[in-house]
Amino acid sequence: MNQNAITIALAGNPNAGKTTIFNNITGTRQKVGNWPGVTVEKKEGRVHKFGYDLKIIDLPGIYSLTPFSIEEIVARDYILDQCPDVVIDIIDASNLERSLYLATQLRELGRSKVLFALNMSDVATARGYKIDADKLSELLDVPVHATVGNKNQGVEDLLQKAIELAVSDTAPSRHRKVRYSNDIEAAISELETLLTPHMEHESPYDPRWASVKLLENDKVVVDRLPTVLPTDALDALMSKTASQRQTLQARYDEDPEIVLTDERYGFIAGIMKEVFSTSSRRRIDTSRNIDRVLTNRFIGFPIFIFFIWAMFQLTFTLGAYPMDWIESGVGGLAALIDYALPDSLVKDLFINGILAGVGSVIVFLPNILILFFCIALFEDTGYMSRCAFLMDKIMHLIGLHGKSFIPMLMGFGCNVPAVMAARTLESEKDRLLTILITPFMSCSAKLPVYIVLAGTFFGARAGTVIFAIYLLGIVIAIVSGRLFRTTLLRGADAPFVMELPPYRVPMLKSLLIHMWDRSKMFLKKMGGVILVGSIIIWALSAFPRTTTFTHDYPAAMAHIEAAYAEKTARADAEDQPALEKEKSERLLEVQRAMRAEQTANSFMGQIGQGIAPVFAPLGIDWRGGVSLLAGFVAKEIVVSTMGVLHAVDEEGSEALREALLKSGMTPLAAFSMMIFVLLYVPCIATVATIRKETNSTKWMLFSVGYTTAVAWVMAFVVYNGGRLIGLA
Ligand code: GDP
Ligand code: MG
């Protein structure tokens, strides 16, 4: 073990500035992953400073150490089991009273040495708050240091203090803990006496703390004690606990955990009286004033809709420019490869497999960057919490609260980050429910499919039809939400206080980091999956190679070449370009026919014939079926696969429209296919994310099955219903 190694954990309320301070300390030397077994993000960084090897851990943001949420359990278990040398509690000085709830609990834990950072001290000062840091330090017997995280003020000193504390040989101090009323203290010491003999060595628990937790019936502690205590001691302890809980219950006419919580708040109120004062000429809280407008009952909602509209507007209009550049870049690269390589399978793989697939994803990068920038802006200014607040009532229709709205909103952009965003929900059930209904929010990759189908079959009414599709997705999400809430995921939504953190002017750097963090994940996931998927689809449509065609295509092409060579020789100079164009068009036609035959005979074609009966009742032919199947890789691929199967080159082009009209598809069938695309299994990247975020293959399969079943039934009902009432 390295003599100079020190582990420092950062704890604190959400938004207290942990990550900011973590970034200040570790810079870029970070490792981001998940805590083992759960989907709570773990950030770890290592630096060498002041002659020590420091390992810094950014613990999940929590308000207390009760095991009510995964975050709380993760943070608490980490402190108990890993016993970091120092825990720095990042206190939000502008919210001192609330922060102290966690601070006192950390102090009670009694294992690690604790240090308080009074962060956001600039905000506190601006609001006219005065905090007596020395007094606070004295009362809780913990060193206290003021910081301004976003300006990197005091962070270096904080770190130095933490190191001093870590290397000093004073044990974590044992007195001046929260003191409870006499009855409770008596109960605590009774249990403590029973526990102490068994808790000397390997146990992670401080006996007093464990006793308090037993009185509170803390499920994690109760579950783990059997591994620490011998059976007879355990039995004695548990029966003692039960009788003590009963006594307290009778005396206070309240669950002991509630009494203990009340007493902690009482203790905190006492501390507040001693250390906190606010100047009489306190500046009017600007946040509250802004909130008067933005969360106003009447104008709050229109403003919110406007912001969302502006976000999508910005995403698509501003994003269109770089999208064009990337498109022409990809096109140029394809042309270059076409020119550089001789005709071969490898060239075909590069152009029609890899470049077509990956290229179709890369073009969405600008949109995604802009979308995530806007979302980071909403988050960092504090507006996102107001959105959640505004949507709360509506979301209750589904049995969810406003916070679930954020993932669903992001779903319109891309389901991958949307499913990830569900992490912010406290309750496991809420999180699951949100993840299950988010895929019904029509993601941006499905839009090209609607544009092609609605544009072809509905002409001027295309816009309305697409709007109806989006609306249908929302309705299905609401209905599914209600359904799950009353069956699989029964239970009331977890009670929770809607946080309204103060508005802040965002820092560009932090906006960019947030934006890039998310986009990077997107690129990595989509990039890998898309690459593999594109190659598979390409291979399925390229093999087996057709060797005997029904027509002699090469001969037909040679014939065209010869015919035009003759015509060109005879024509006038000014007619040459027109002839040249005519020639290449006719050649293309033959090539397309040849490619179509190849595809129809390929594995893909065979699969298409195999699955045709599944899609026939929905009015979708085998080509549509194969395209939908390919869409599992990414929804963009639906359009390009249709292009391949109808043997046209550019996707979304006039040629595809003509081919679709000729294929015998009716408007009703097109509508049915759009519904299917809207509702059926999300893309493979989303499915993988669902697996990761729910940590359960079962729920992943459920999501896949449910969405696809709903899609089939809805398309079936619409298609056959439409035919019954005489729509074609
Ligand atoms: P976490 O949830 O605890 O990780 O909080 P973050 O580190 O993400 O910080 C939340 C927001 O507070 C960010 O926008 C920071 O830039 C901002 N912030 C952090 N520390 C301070 C501070 O001392 N003063 C002010 N005014 N803002 C801060
Ligand atoms: Mg954070």
PDB file of N, CA and C in Angstrom, residues 12-70:
ATOM      1  N   GLY A  12     -22.553  15.499  -0.698  1.00  0.00           N
ATOM      2  CA  GLY A  12     -23.317  16.744  -0.633  1.00  0.00           C
ATOM      3  C   GLY A  12     -24.651  16.632  -1.343  1.00  0.00           C
ATOM      4  N   ASN A  13     -25.482  17.634  -1.162  1.00  0.00           N
ATOM      5  CA  ASN A  13     -26.788  17.674  -1.831  1.00  0.00           C
ATOM      6  C   ASN A  13     -26.595  17.787  -3.332  1.00  0.00           C
ATOM      7  N   PRO A  14     -27.582  17.347  -4.111  1.00  0.00           N
ATOM      8  CA  PRO A  14     -27.533  17.616  -5.548  1.00  0.00           C
ATOM      9  C   PRO A  14     -27.398  19.122  -5.785  1.00  0.00           C
ATOM     10  N   ASN A  15     -26.619  19.498  -6.741  1.00  0.00           N
ATOM     11  CA  ASN A  15     -26.429  20.920  -7.099  1.00  0.00           C
ATOM     12  C   ASN A  15     -25.653  21.735  -6.082  1.00  0.00           C
ATOM     13  N   ALA A  16     -24.994  21.067  -5.144  1.00  0.00           N
ATOM     14  CA  ALA A  16     -24.225  21.835  -4.167  1.00  0.00           C
ATOM     15  C   ALA A  16     -22.889  22.262  -4.761  1.00  0.00           C
ATOM     16  N   GLY A  17     -22.479  21.620  -5.866  1.00  0.00           N
ATOM     17  CA  GLY A  17     -21.217  21.979  -6.506  1.00  0.00           C
ATOM     18  C   GLY A  17     -20.154  20.897  -6.391  1.00  0.00           C
ATOM     19  N   LYS A  18     -20.563  19.671  -6.083  1.00  0.00           N
ATOM     20  CA  LYS A  18     -19.588  18.585  -5.948  1.00  0.00           C
ATOM     21  C   LYS A  18     -18.786  18.365  -7.219  1.00  0.00           C
ATOM     22  N   THR A  19     -19.529  18.222  -8.311  1.00  0.00           N
ATOM     23  CA  THR A  19     -18.849  17.909  -9.562  1.00  0.00           C
ATOM     24  C   THR A  19     -17.944  19.058  -9.993  1.00  0.00           C
ATOM     25  N   THR A  20     -18.400  20.280  -9.744  1.00  0.00           N
ATOM     26  CA  THR A  20     -17.567  21.440 -10.079  1.00  0.00           C
ATOM     27  C   THR A  20     -16.246  21.373  -9.318  1.00  0.00           C
ATOM     28  N   ILE A  21     -16.328  21.113  -8.031  1.00  0.00           N
ATOM     29  CA  ILE A  21     -15.112  21.048  -7.219  1.00  0.00           C
ATOM     30  C   ILE A  21     -14.280  19.826  -7.614  1.00  0.00           C
ATOM     31  N   PHE A  22     -14.975  18.729  -7.886  1.00  0.00           N
ATOM     32  CA  PHE A  22     -14.280  17.519  -8.354  1.00  0.00           C
ATOM     33  C   PHE A  22     -13.484  17.824  -9.627  1.00  0.00           C
ATOM     34  N   ASN A  23     -14.127  18.525 -10.561  1.00  0.00           N
ATOM     35  CA  ASN A  23     -13.440  18.880 -11.804  1.00  0.00           C
ATOM     36  C   ASN A  23     -12.266  19.825 -11.542  1.00  0.00           C
ATOM     37  N   ASN A  24     -12.465  20.768 -10.632  1.00  0.00           N
ATOM     38  CA  ASN A  24     -11.373  21.680 -10.290  1.00  0.00           C
ATOM     39  C   ASN A  24     -10.159  20.913  -9.784  1.00  0.00           C
ATOM     40  N   ILE A  25     -10.412  19.921  -8.970  1.00  0.00           N
ATOM     41  CA  ILE A  25      -9.298  19.194  -8.360  1.00  0.00           C
ATOM     42  C   ILE A  25      -8.641  18.246  -9.356  1.00  0.00           C
ATOM     43  N   THR A  26      -9.479  17.497 -10.096  1.00  0.00           N
ATOM     44  CA  THR A  26      -8.909  16.419 -10.898  1.00  0.00           C
ATOM     45  C   THR A  26      -8.617  16.814 -12.330  1.00  0.00           C
ATOM     46  N   GLY A  27      -9.182  17.942 -12.786  1.00  0.00           N
ATOM     47  CA  GLY A  27      -8.959  18.323 -14.185  1.00  0.00           C
ATOM     48  C   GLY A  27      -9.500  17.242 -15.104  1.00  0.00           C
ATOM     49  N   THR A  28      -8.658  16.791 -15.996  1.00  0.00           N
ATOM     50  CA  THR A  28      -9.154  15.812 -16.974  1.00  0.00           C
ATOM     51  C   THR A  28      -8.883  14.374 -16.556  1.00  0.00           C
ATOM     52  N   ARG A  29      -8.163  14.219 -15.452  1.00  0.00           N
ATOM     53  CA  ARG A  29      -7.817  12.841 -15.076  1.00  0.00           C
ATOM     54  C   ARG A  29      -8.970  12.164 -14.358  1.00  0.00           C
ATOM     55  N   GLN A  30     -10.012  11.867 -15.117  1.00  0.00           N
ATOM     56  CA  GLN A  30     -11.206  11.298 -14.516  1.00  0.00           C
ATOM     57  C   GLN A  30     -11.540   9.961 -15.135  1.00  0.00           C
ATOM     58  N   LYS A  31     -12.194   9.157 -14.320  1.00  0.00           N
ATOM     59  CA  LYS A  31     -12.708   7.897 -14.846  1.00  0.00           C
ATOM     60  C   LYS A  31     -14.187   7.899 -14.520  1.00  0.00           C
ATOM     61  N   VAL A  32     -15.034   7.756 -15.544  1.00  0.00           N
ATOM     62  CA  VAL A  32     -16.463   7.773 -15.290  1.00  0.00           C
ATOM     63  C   VAL A  32     -17.015   6.383 -15.531  1.00  0.00           C
ATOM     64  N   GLY A  33     -17.753   5.886 -14.583  1.00  0.00           N
ATOM     65  CA  GLY A  33     -18.371   4.573 -14.759  1.00  0.00           C
ATOM     66  C   GLY A  33     -19.595   4.502 -13.885  1.00  0.00           C
ATOM     67  N   ASN A  34     -20.057   3.305 -13.615  1.00  0.00           N
ATOM     68  CA  ASN A  34     -21.199   3.148 -12.730  1.00  0.00           C
ATOM     69  C   ASN A  34     -20.753   2.503 -11.428  1.00  0.00           C
ATOM     70  N   TRP A  35     -21.506   2.757 -10.390  1.00  0.00           N
ATOM     71  CA  TRP A  35     -21.268   2.023  -9.157  1.00  0.00           C
ATOM     72  C   TRP A  35     -21.661   0.580  -9.402  1.00  0.00           C
ATOM     73  N   PRO A  36     -20.943  -0.358  -8.785  1.00  0.00           N
ATOM     74  CA  PRO A  36     -21.202  -1.759  -9.099  1.00  0.00           C
ATOM     75  C   PRO A  36     -22.673  -2.118  -8.887  1.00  0.00           C
ATOM     76  N   GLY A  37     -23.248  -2.747  -9.897  1.00  0.00           N
ATOM     77  CA  GLY A  37     -24.596  -3.286  -9.761  1.00  0.00           C
ATOM     78  C   GLY A  37     -25.720  -2.293  -9.898  1.00  0.00           C
ATOM     79  N   VAL A  38     -25.453  -1.019  -9.868  1.00  0.00           N
ATOM     80  CA  VAL A  38     -26.543  -0.059 -10.004  1.00  0.00           C
ATOM     81  C   VAL A  38     -26.195   0.968 -11.073  1.00  0.00           C
ATOM     82  N   THR A  39     -27.206   1.719 -11.484  1.00  0.00           N
ATOM     83  CA  THR A  39     -26.958   2.647 -12.573  1.00  0.00           C
ATOM     84  C   THR A  39     -26.809   4.058 -12.048  1.00  0.00           C
ATOM     85  N   VAL A  40     -26.007   4.200 -11.040  1.00  0.00           N
ATOM     86  CA  VAL A  40     -25.705   5.527 -10.527  1.00  0.00           C
ATOM     87  C   VAL A  40     -24.293   5.841 -10.981  1.00  0.00           C
ATOM     88  N   GLU A  41     -24.132   7.020 -11.535  1.00  0.00           N
ATOM     89  CA  GLU A  41     -22.842   7.342 -12.121  1.00  0.00           C
ATOM     90  C   GLU A  41     -21.760   7.511 -11.052  1.00  0.00           C
ATOM     91  N   LYS A  42     -20.606   6.943 -11.338  1.00  0.00           N
ATOM     92  CA  LYS A  42     -19.482   7.065 -10.420  1.00  0.00           C
ATOM     93  C   LYS A  42     -18.343   7.784 -11.119  1.00  0.00           C
ATOM     94  N   LYS A  43     -17.886   8.856 -10.504  1.00  0.00           N
ATOM     95  CA  LYS A  43     -16.754   9.572 -11.066  1.00  0.00           C
ATOM     96  C   LYS A  43     -15.578   9.447 -10.112  1.00  0.00           C
ATOM     97  N   GLU A  44     -14.453   9.098 -10.681  1.00  0.00           N
ATOM     98  CA  GLU A  44     -13.289   8.899  -9.851  1.00  0.00           C
ATOM     99  C   GLU A  44     -12.128   9.603 -10.539  1.00  0.00           C
ATOM    100  N   GLY A  45     -11.286  10.275  -9.776  1.00  0.00           N
ATOM    101  CA  GLY A  45     -10.140  10.942 -10.380  1.00  0.00           C
ATOM    102  C   GLY A  45      -8.914  10.746  -9.512  1.00  0.00           C
ATOM    103  N   ARG A  46      -7.749  10.706 -10.156  1.00  0.00           N
ATOM    104  CA  ARG A  46      -6.511  10.572  -9.392  1.00  0.00           C
ATOM    105  C   ARG A  46      -5.578  11.711  -9.744  1.00  0.00           C
ATOM    106  N   VAL A  47      -5.016  12.322  -8.723  1.00  0.00           N
ATOM    107  CA  VAL A  47      -4.027  13.374  -8.960  1.00  0.00           C
ATOM    108  C   VAL A  47      -2.895  13.240  -7.965  1.00  0.00           C
ATOM    109  N   HIS A  48      -1.758  13.763  -8.378  1.00  0.00           N
ATOM    110  CA  HIS A  48      -0.637  13.824  -7.451  1.00  0.00           C
ATOM    111  C   HIS A  48      -0.462  15.283  -7.067  1.00  0.00           C
ATOM    112  N   LYS A  49      -0.717  15.597  -5.778  1.00  0.00           N
ATOM    113  CA  LYS A  49      -0.626  16.996  -5.346  1.00  0.00           C
ATOM    114  C   LYS A  49      -0.058  17.057  -3.948  1.00  0.00           C
ATOM    115  N   PHE A  50       0.680  18.109  -3.674  1.00  0.00           N
ATOM    116  CA  PHE A  50       1.287  18.324  -2.357  1.00  0.00           C
ATOM    117  C   PHE A  50       2.042  17.079  -1.894  1.00  0.00           C
ATOM    118  N   GLY A  51       2.592  16.333  -2.825  1.00  0.00           N
ATOM    119  CA  GLY A  51       3.370  15.155  -2.450  1.00  0.00           C
ATOM    120  C   GLY A  51       2.528  13.935  -2.117  1.00  0.00           C
ATOM    121  N   TYR A  52       1.233  13.976  -2.388  1.00  0.00           N
ATOM    122  CA  TYR A  52       0.395  12.816  -2.092  1.00  0.00           C
ATOM    123  C   TYR A  52      -0.300  12.318  -3.347  1.00  0.00           C
ATOM    124  N   ASP A  53      -0.536  11.008  -3.366  1.00  0.00           N
ATOM    125  CA  ASP A  53      -1.351  10.448  -4.441  1.00  0.00           C
ATOM    126  C   ASP A  53      -2.789  10.487  -3.979  1.00  0.00           C
ATOM    127  N   LEU A  54      -3.564  11.353  -4.590  1.00  0.00           N
ATOM    128  CA  LEU A  54      -4.933  11.531  -4.128  1.00  0.00           C
ATOM    129  C   LEU A  54      -5.899  10.792  -5.037  1.00  0.00           C
ATOM    130  N   LYS A  55      -6.837  10.097  -4.395  1.00  0.00           N
ATOM    131  CA  LYS A  55      -7.921   9.495  -5.164  1.00  0.00           C
ATOM    132  C   LYS A  55      -9.182  10.235  -4.734  1.00  0.00           C
ATOM    133  N   ILE A  56      -9.849  10.869  -5.689  1.00  0.00           N
ATOM    134  CA  ILE A  56     -11.024  11.671  -5.364  1.00  0.00           C
ATOM    135  C   ILE A  56     -12.260  10.980  -5.921  1.00  0.00           C
ATOM    136  N   ILE A  57     -13.293  10.857  -5.101  1.00  0.00           N
ATOM    137  CA  ILE A  57     -14.534  10.222  -5.529  1.00  0.00           C
ATOM    138  C   ILE A  57     -15.660  11.241  -5.464  1.00  0.00           C
ATOM    139  N   ASP A  58     -16.402  11.369  -6.538  1.00  0.00           N
ATOM    140  CA  ASP A  58     -17.579  12.238  -6.568  1.00  0.00           C
ATOM    141  C   ASP A  58     -18.784  11.375  -6.221  1.00  0.00           C
ATOM    142  N   LEU A  59     -19.250  11.452  -4.978  1.00  0.00           N
ATOM    143  CA  LEU A  59     -20.383  10.614  -4.568  1.00  0.00           C
ATOM    144  C   LEU A  59     -21.680  11.154  -5.172  1.00  0.00           C
ATOM    145  N   PRO A  60     -22.694  10.293  -5.310  1.00  0.00           N
ATOM    146  CA  PRO A  60     -23.974  10.788  -5.835  1.00  0.00           C
ATOM    147  C   PRO A  60     -24.572  11.854  -4.913  1.00  0.00           C
ATOM    148  N   GLY A  61     -25.286  12.793  -5.500  1.00  0.00           N
ATOM    149  CA  GLY A  61     -25.905  13.865  -4.722  1.00  0.00           C
ATOM    150  C   GLY A  61     -27.063  13.332  -3.891  1.00  0.00           C
ATOM    151  N   ILE A  62     -27.075  13.627  -2.602  1.00  0.00           N
ATOM    152  CA  ILE A  62     -28.102  13.080  -1.710  1.00  0.00           C
ATOM    153  C   ILE A  62     -28.487  14.122  -0.669  1.00  0.00           C
ATOM    154  N   TYR A  63     -29.669  13.951  -0.083  1.00  0.00           N
ATOM    155  CA  TYR A  63     -30.113  14.854   0.968  1.00  0.00           C
ATOM    156  C   TYR A  63     -29.989  14.233   2.344  1.00  0.00           C
ATOM    157  N   SER A  64     -29.898  12.924   2.373  1.00  0.00           N
ATOM    158  CA  SER A  64     -29.801  12.290   3.681  1.00  0.00           C
ATOM    159  C   SER A  64     -29.131  10.935   3.521  1.00  0.00           C
ATOM    160  N   LEU A  65     -28.932  10.258   4.632  1.00  0.00           N
ATOM    161  CA  LEU A  65     -28.271   8.952   4.553  1.00  0.00           C
ATOM    162  C   LEU A  65     -29.231   7.824   4.885  1.00  0.00           C
ATOM    163  N   THR A  66     -30.515   8.099   4.752  1.00  0.00           N
ATOM    164  CA  THR A  66     -31.486   7.028   4.929  1.00  0.00           C
ATOM    165  C   THR A  66     -31.490   6.200   3.661  1.00  0.00           C
ATOM    166  N   PRO A  67     -31.727   4.896   3.776  1.00  0.00           N
ATOM    167  CA  PRO A  67     -31.627   4.093   2.551  1.00  0.00           C
ATOM    168  C   PRO A  67     -32.906   4.129   1.734  1.00  0.00           C
ATOM    169  N   PHE A  68     -33.361   5.306   1.336  1.00  0.00           N
ATOM    170  CA  PHE A  68     -34.589   5.387   0.559  1.00  0.00           C
ATOM    171  C   PHE A  68     -34.335   5.396  -0.930  1.00  0.00           C
ATOM    172  N   SER A  69     -33.171   5.863  -1.349  1.00  0.00           N
ATOM    173  CA  SER A  69     -32.913   5.860  -2.786  1.00  0.00           C
ATOM    174  C   SER A  69     -31.587   5.160  -3.033  1.00  0.00           C
ATOM    175  N   ILE A  70     -31.406   4.711  -4.263  1.00  0.00           N
ATOM    176  CA  ILE A  70     -30.170   4.027  -4.621  1.00  0.00           C
ATOM    177  C   ILE A  70     -28.977   4.919  -4.331  1.00  0.00           C
TER     178      ILE A  70
END
